[in-house]
CSV table of C-alpha atoms and ligand atoms in Angstrom, one decimal:
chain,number,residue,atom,x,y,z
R,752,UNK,CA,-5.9,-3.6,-75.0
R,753,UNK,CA,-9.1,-4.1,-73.7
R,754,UNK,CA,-10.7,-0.6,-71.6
R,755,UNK,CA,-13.6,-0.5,-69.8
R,756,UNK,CA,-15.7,3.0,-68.7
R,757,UNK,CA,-17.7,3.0,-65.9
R,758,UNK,CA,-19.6,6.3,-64.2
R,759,UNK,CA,-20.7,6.4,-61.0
R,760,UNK,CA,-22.3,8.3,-58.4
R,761,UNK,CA,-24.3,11.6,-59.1
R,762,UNK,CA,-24.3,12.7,-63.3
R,763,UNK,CA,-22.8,15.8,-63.4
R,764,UNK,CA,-23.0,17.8,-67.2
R,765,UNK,CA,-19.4,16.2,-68.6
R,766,UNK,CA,-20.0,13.1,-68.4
R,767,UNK,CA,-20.7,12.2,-71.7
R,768,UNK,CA,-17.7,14.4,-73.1
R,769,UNK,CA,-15.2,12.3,-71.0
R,770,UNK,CA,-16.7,8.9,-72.6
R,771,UNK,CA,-16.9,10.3,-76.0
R,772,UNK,CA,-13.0,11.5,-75.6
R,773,UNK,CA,-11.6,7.5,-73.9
R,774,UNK,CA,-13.9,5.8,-76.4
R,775,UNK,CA,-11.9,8.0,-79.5
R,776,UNK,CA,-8.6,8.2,-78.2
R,777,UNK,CA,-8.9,4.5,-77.3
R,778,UNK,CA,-10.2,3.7,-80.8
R,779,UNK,CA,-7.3,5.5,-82.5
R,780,UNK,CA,-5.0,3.5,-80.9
R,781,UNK,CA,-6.5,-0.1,-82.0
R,782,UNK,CA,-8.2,-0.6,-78.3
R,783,UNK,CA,-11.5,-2.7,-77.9
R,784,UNK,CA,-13.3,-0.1,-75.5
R,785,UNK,CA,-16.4,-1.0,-73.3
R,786,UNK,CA,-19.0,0.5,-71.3
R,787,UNK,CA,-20.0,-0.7,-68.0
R,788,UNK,CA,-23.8,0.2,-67.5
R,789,UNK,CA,-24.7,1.7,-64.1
R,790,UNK,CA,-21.2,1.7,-62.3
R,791,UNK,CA,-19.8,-0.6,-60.3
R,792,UNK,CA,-23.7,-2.3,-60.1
R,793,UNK,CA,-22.6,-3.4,-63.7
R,794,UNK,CA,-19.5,-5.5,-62.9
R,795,UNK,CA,-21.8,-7.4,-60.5
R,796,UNK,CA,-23.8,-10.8,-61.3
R,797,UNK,CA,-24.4,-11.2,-65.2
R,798,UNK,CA,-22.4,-7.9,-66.0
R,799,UNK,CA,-24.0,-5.2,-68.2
R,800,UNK,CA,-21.5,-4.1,-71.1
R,801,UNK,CA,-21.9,-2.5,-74.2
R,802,UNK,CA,-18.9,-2.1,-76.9
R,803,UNK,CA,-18.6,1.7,-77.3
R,804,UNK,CA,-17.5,2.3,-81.2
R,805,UNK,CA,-17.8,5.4,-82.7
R,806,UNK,CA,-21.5,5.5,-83.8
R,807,UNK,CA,-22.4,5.1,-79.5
R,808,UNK,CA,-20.6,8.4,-79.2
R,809,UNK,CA,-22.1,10.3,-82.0
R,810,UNK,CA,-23.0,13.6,-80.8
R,811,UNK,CA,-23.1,13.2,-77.1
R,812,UNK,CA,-20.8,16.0,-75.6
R,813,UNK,CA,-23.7,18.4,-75.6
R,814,UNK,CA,-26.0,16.5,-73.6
R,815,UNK,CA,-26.5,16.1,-69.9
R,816,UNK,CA,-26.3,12.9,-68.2
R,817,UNK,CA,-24.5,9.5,-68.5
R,818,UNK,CA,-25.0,7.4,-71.6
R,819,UNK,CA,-23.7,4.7,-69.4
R,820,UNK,CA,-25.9,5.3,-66.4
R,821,UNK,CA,-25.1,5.6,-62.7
R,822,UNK,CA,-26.1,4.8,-59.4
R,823,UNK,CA,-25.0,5.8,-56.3
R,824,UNK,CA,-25.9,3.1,-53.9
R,825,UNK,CA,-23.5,0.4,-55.5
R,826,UNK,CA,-20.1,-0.1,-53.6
R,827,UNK,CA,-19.4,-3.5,-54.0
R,828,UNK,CA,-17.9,-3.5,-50.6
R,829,UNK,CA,-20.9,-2.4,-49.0
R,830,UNK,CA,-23.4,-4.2,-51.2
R,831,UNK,CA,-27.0,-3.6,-49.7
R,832,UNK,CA,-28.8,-7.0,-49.3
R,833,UNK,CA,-32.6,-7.3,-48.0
R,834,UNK,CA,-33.6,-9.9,-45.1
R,835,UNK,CA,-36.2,-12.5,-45.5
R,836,UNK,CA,-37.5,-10.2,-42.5
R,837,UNK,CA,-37.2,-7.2,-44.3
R,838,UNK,CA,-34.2,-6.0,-42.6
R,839,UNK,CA,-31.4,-4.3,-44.5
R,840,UNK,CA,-27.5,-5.9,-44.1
R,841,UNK,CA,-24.4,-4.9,-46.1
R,842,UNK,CA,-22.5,-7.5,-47.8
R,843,UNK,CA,-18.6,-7.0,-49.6
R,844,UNK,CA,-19.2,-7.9,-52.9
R,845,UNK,CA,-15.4,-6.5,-53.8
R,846,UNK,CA,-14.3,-10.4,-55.1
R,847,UNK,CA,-17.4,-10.4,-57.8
R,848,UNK,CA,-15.8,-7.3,-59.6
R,849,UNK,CA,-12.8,-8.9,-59.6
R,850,UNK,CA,-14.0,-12.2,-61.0
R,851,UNK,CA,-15.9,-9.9,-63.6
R,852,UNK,CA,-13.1,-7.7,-64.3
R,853,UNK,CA,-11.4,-11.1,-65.3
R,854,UNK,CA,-13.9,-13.3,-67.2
R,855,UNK,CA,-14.0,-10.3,-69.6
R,856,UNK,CA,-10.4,-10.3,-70.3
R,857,UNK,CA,-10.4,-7.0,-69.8
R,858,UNK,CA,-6.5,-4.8,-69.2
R,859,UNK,CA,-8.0,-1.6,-67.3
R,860,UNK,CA,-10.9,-0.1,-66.0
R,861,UNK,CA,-11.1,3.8,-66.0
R,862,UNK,CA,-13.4,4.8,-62.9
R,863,UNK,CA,-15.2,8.7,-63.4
R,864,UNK,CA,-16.7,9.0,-60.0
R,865,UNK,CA,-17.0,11.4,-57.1
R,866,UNK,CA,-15.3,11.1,-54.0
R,867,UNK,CA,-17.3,7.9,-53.0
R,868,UNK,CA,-17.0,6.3,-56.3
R,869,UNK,CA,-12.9,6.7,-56.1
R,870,UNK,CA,-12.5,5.7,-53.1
R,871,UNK,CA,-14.2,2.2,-53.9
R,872,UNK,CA,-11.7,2.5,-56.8
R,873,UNK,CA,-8.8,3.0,-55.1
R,874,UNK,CA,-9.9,-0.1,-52.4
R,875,UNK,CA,-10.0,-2.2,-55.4
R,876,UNK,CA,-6.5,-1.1,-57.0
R,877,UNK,CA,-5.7,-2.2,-53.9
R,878,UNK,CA,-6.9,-5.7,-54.3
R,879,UNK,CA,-5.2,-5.9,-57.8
R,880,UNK,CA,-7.2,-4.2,-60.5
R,881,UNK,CA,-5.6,-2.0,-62.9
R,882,UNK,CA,-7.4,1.1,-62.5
R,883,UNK,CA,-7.5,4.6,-63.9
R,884,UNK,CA,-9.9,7.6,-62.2
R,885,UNK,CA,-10.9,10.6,-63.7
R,886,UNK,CA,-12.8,13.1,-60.6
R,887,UNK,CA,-16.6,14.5,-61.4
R,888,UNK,CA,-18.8,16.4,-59.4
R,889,UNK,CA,-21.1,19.1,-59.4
R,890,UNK,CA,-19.7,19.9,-55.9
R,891,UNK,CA,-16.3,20.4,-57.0
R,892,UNK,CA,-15.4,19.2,-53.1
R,893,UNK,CA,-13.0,16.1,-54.6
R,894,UNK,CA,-9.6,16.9,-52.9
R,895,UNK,CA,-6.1,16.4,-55.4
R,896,UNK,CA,-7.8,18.4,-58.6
R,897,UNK,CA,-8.2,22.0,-58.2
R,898,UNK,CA,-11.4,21.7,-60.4
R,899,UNK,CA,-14.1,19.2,-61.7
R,900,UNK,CA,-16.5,19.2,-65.0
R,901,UNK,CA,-19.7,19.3,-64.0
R,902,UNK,CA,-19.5,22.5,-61.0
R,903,UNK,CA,-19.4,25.2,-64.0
R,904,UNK,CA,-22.4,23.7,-65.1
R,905,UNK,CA,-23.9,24.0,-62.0
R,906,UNK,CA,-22.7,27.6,-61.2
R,907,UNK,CA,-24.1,28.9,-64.6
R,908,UNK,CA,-27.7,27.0,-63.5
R,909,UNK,CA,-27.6,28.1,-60.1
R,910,UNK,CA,-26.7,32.2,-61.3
R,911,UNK,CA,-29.4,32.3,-63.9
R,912,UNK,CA,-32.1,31.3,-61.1
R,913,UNK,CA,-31.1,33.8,-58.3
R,914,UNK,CA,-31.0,36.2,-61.3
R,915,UNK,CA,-34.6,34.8,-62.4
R,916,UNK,CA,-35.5,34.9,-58.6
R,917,UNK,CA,-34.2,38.8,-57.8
R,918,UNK,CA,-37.0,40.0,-60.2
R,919,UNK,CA,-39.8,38.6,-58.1
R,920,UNK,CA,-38.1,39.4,-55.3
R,921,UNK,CA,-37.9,42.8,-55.7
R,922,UNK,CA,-41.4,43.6,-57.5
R,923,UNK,CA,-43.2,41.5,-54.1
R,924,UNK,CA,-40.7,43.2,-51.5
R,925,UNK,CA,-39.7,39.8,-50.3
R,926,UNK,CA,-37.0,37.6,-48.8
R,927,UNK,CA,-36.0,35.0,-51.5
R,928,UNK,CA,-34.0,31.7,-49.8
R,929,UNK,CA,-32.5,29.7,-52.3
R,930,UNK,CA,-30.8,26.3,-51.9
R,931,UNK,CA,-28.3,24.6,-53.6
R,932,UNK,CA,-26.5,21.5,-53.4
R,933,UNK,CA,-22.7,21.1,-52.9
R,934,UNK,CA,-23.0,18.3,-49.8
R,935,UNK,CA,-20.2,19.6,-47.0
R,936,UNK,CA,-19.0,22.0,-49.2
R,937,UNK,CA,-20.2,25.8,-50.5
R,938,UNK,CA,-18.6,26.2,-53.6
R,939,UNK,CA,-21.9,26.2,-55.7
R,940,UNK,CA,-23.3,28.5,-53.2
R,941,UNK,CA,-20.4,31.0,-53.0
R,942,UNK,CA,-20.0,31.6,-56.2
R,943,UNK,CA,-23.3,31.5,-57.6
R,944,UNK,CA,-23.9,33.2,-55.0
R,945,UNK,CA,-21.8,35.8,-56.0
R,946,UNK,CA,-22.2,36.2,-59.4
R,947,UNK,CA,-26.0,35.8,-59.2
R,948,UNK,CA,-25.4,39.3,-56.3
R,949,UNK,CA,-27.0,37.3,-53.3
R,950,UNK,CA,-27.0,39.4,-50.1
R,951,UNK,CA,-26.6,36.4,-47.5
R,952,UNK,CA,-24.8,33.3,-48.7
R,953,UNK,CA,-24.3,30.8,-46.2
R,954,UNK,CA,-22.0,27.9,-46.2
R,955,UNK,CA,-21.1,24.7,-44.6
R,956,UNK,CA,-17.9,26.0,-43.8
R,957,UNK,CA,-18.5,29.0,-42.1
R,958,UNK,CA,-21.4,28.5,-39.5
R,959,UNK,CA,-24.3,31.2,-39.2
R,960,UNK,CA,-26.0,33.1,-36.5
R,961,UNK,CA,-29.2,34.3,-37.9
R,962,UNK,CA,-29.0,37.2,-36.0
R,963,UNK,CA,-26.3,38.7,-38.4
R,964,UNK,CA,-28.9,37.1,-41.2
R,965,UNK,CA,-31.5,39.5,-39.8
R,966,UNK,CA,-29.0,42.3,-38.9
R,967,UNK,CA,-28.3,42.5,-43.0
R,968,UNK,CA,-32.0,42.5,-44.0
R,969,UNK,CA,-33.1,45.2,-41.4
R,970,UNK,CA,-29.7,46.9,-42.8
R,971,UNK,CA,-31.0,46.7,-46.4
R,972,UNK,CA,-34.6,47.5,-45.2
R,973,UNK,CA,-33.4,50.8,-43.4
R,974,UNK,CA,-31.5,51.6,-47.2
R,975,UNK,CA,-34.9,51.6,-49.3
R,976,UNK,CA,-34.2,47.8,-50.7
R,977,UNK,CA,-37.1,45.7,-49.4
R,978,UNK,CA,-36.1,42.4,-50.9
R,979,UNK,CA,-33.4,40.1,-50.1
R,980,UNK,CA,-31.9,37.0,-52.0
R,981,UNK,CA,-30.2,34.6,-49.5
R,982,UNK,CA,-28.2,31.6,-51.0
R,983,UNK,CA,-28.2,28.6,-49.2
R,984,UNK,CA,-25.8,25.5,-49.4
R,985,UNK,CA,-27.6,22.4,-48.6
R,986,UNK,CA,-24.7,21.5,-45.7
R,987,UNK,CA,-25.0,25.1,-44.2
R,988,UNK,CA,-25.7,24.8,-40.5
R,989,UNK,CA,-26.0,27.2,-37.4
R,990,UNK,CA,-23.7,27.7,-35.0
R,991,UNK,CA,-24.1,24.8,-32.7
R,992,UNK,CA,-26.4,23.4,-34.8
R,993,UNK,CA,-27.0,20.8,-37.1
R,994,UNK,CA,-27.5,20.2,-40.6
R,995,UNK,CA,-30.8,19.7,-42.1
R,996,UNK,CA,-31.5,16.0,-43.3
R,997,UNK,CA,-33.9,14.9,-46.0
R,998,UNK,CA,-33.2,11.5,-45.5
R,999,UNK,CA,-31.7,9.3,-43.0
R,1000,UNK,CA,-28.9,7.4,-44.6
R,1001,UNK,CA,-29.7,4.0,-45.7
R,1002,UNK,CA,-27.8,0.9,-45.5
R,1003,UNK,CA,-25.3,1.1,-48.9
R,1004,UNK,CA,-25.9,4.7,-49.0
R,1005,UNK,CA,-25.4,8.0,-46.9
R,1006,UNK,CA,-28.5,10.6,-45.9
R,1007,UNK,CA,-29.7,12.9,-48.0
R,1008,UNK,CA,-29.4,16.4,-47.2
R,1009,UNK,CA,-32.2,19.0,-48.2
R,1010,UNK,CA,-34.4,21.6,-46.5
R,1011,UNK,CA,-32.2,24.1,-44.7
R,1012,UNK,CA,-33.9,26.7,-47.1
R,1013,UNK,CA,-37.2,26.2,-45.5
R,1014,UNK,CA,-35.6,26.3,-42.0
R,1015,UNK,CA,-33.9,29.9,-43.2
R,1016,UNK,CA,-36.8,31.5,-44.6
R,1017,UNK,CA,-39.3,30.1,-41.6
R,1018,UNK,CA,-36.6,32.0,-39.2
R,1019,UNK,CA,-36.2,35.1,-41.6
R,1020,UNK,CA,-40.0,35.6,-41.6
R,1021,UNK,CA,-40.5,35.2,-37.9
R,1022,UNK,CA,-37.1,37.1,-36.8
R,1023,UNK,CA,-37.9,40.2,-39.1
R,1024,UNK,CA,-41.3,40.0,-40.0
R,1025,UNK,CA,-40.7,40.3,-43.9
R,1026,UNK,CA,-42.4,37.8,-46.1
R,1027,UNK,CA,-40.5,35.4,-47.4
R,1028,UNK,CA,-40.1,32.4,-49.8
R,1029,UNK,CA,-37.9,29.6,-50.5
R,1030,UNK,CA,-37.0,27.1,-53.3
R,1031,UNK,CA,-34.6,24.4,-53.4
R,1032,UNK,CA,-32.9,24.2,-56.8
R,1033,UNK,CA,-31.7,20.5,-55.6
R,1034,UNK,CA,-31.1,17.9,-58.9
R,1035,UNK,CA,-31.6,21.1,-61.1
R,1036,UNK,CA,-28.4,22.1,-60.7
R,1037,UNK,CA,-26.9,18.5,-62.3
R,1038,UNK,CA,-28.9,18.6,-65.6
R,1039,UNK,CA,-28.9,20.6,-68.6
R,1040,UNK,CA,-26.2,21.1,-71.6
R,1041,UNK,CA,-22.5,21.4,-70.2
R,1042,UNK,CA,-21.1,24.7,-70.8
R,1043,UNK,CA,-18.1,24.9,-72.8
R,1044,UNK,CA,-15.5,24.7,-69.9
R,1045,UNK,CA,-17.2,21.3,-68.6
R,1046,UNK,CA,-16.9,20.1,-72.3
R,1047,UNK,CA,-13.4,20.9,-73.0
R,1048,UNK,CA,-12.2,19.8,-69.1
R,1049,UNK,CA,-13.9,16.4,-69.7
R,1050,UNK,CA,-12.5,15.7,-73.2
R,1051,UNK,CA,-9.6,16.7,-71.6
R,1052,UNK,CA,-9.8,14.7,-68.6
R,1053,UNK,CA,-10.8,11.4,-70.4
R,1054,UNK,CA,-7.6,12.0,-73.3
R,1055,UNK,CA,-5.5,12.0,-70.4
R,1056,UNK,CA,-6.9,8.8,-68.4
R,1057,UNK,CA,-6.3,7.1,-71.9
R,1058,UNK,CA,-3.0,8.3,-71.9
R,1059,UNK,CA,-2.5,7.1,-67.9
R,1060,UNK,CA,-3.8,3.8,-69.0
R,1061,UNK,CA,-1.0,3.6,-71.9
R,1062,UNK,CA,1.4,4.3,-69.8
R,1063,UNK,CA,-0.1,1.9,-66.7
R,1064,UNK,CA,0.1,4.5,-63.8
R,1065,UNK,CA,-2.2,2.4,-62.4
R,1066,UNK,CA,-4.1,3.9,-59.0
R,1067,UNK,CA,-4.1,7.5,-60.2
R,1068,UNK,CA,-6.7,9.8,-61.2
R,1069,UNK,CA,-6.4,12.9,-63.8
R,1070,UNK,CA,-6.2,16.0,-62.1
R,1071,UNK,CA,-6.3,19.6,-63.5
R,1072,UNK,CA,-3.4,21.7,-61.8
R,1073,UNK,CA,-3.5,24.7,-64.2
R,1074,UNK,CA,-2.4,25.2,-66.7
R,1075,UNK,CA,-1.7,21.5,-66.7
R,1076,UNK,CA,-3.4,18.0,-66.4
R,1077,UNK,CA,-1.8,15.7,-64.2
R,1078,UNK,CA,-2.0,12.9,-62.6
R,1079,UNK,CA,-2.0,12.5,-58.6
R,1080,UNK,CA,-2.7,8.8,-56.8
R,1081,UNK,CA,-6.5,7.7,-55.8
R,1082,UNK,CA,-5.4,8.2,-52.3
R,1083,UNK,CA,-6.0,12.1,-52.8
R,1084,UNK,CA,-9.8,11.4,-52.5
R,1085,UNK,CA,-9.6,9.6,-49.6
R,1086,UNK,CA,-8.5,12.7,-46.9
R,1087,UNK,CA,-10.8,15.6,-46.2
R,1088,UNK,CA,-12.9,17.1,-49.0
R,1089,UNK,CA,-11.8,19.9,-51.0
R,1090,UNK,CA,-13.9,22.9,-48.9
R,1091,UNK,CA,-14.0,26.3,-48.8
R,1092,UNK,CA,-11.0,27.8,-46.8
R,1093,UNK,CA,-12.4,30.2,-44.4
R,1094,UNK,CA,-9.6,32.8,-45.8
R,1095,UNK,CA,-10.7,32.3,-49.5
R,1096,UNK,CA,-10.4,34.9,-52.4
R,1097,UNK,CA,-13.9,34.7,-52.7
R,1098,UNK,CA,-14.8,34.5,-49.1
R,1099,UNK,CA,-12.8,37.9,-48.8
R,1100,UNK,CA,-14.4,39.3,-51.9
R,1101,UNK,CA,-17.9,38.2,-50.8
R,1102,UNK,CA,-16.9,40.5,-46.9
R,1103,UNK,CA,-15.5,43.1,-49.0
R,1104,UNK,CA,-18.4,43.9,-50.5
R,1105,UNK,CA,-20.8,43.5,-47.5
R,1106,UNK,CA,-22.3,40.4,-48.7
R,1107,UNK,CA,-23.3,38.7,-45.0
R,1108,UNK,CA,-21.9,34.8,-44.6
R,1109,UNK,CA,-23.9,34.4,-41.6
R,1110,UNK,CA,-21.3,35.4,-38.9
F,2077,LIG,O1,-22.7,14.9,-55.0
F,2077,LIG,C1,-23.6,15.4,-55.9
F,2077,LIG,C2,-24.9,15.6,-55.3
F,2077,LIG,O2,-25.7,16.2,-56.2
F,2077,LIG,C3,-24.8,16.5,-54.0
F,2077,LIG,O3,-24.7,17.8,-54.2
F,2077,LIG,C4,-26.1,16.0,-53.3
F,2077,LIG,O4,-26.1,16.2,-51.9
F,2077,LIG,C5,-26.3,14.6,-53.7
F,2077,LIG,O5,-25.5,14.4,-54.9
F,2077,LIG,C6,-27.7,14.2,-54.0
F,2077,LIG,O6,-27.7,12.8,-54.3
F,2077,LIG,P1,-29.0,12.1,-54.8
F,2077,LIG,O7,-28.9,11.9,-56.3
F,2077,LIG,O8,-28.9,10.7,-54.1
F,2077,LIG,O9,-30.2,12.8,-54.4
């Protein structure tokens, strides 16, 4: 057998413990295993391989990052492409992966991508390549696995800021607005949010009205505690609102969302006169050394793509359905993304304990 690895879209702390785990199991079992530089921008053109053998995994499940390298601006079926004029166009590149895929002699391909990344994986199982996925993502918003390496990471980063962040909050009096990322979905900022004790935590999911933001700092005010930490997920927007957009999206790429902390804390300052401060923890949150739980889930992960592969259930992706890893079909990633249910635990816990969620 000959396997290839590729990584695309956003790193997310993992990464390197689900190629360490393909390239060992794969080795064990007599396979030549490969890996493709940069994603799917790797299987384009004069393709970027390197032969993985054990010596390119030494040591690698404690770091951050992907020794393969990512990108996420390369689907191959929307291939950006400048004009002589300057102008941007998008151009189905789908066929050269193919071709690639081929001249290489290679048997299978295992994908470890976000949503976007799998979904470009599953359109090109569909045109004929044998193809494995394994979900990543800080974000943890990829529907069909109830979990993905890379969000504990996050959580843990995201916690020991707003618990960095209360002490300078409380010694100034202030109103602390953090931002996190997690796209169209809160997870990172609901559960860092409460385990780092926020006071507001506001979500795509649930909508806010800054009035009820004010209502709980006046509240807190009126209680002899003059600060306030409020999370904030990048996607969170009022009610009949928007969300706030770094970026337009690009041709080949989507906007980039960033700066609804500023909004927040602008608002919170004017609307109850306390001073306040924000911070957006933005790519932060996708460095650093993987905890333990985003080790073990990606050596897990990648032991049972190998597996998958094996056993040709092409078109899947590796799935954690505790206690259990399974595999579900790519088509999983292609419905809505995994978000926060309005009636979650945590939402519940988060009321329960008077924490505001904006409405
Ligand atoms: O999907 C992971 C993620 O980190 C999101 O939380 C964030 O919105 C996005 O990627 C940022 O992407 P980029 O690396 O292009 O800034």
């Amino acid at each position: 057998m000959r396997v290839a690895i590729s990584t695309g879209g956003g790193d997310a702390p993992g990464l390197n413990a689900v190629i360490r785990a393909i390239v060992l199991s794969g080795l064990r079992r007599g396979w030549d295993v490969f890996g493709v530089e940069r994603g799917y921008a790797g299987l384009l053109g004069s393709a970027r391989f390197i032969t993985m053998d054990r010596e390119s995994v030494k040591g690698i499940v404690r770091f951050g990052g992907t020794i393969l390298g990512t990108t996420n601006r390369g689907n191959p079926f929307r291939w950006p492409v400048r004009q002589a004029d300057d102008t941007w166009i998008e151009v189905d590149r789908s066929d050269e992966v193919i071709e690639s895929f081929r001249q290489l002699a290679l048997d299978a391909l295992i994908v470890v991508g976000g949503d976007g990344s799998l979904h470009i994986a599953h359109q090109l199982c569909q045109k004929g390549l044998p193809i494995v996925g394994v979900p990543k993502t800080i974000d943890r918003d990829v529907s069909g696995t109830v979990m993905t390496f890379g969000y504990d990471t996050a959580i843990q980063t995201a916690t020991d800021a707003i618990d960095k962040l209360h002490a300078t909050a409380e010694s100034h009096q202030r109103v602390m607005v953090v931002e996190v990322m997690g796209r169209n979905c809160g997870w990172i900022a609901l559960h860092s949010g409460l385990a780092g004790g926020a006071d507001v935590i506001l979500i795509p999911e649930i909508p806010y009205d800054m009035e009820r933001v004010y209502r709980k700092i006046r509240e807190r005010e009126a209680e002899g505690r003059h600060f306030s930490i409020v999370v904030v997920s990048e996607g969170a927007r009022p009610k009949e609102g928007k969300v706030t957009v770094k970026a337009a999206a690009q041709v080949g790429g989507a906007e980039r969302l960033g700066g609804v902390a500023e909004v927040v804390a602008a608002q919170i300052a004017e609307g109850t006169g306390k001073e306040t401060r924000s911070l957006s923890l933005g790519h932060l949150l996708r460095g650093g050394s993987p905890t333990t739980f985003d080790r073990v889930l990606g050596q897990r992960f990648g032991t049972a793509a190998v597996e998958a592969v094996a056993d040709a259930r092409w078109g899947h992706m590796v799935a954690l359905d505790p206690p259990d890893i399974v595999l579900v079909p790519l088509e999983a990633v292609t419905g809505a993304p995994n978000q926060v249910p309005p009636d979650a635990d945590s939402v519940k816990t988060a009321r329960a304990q008077g924490i505001c969620l904006g409405d």
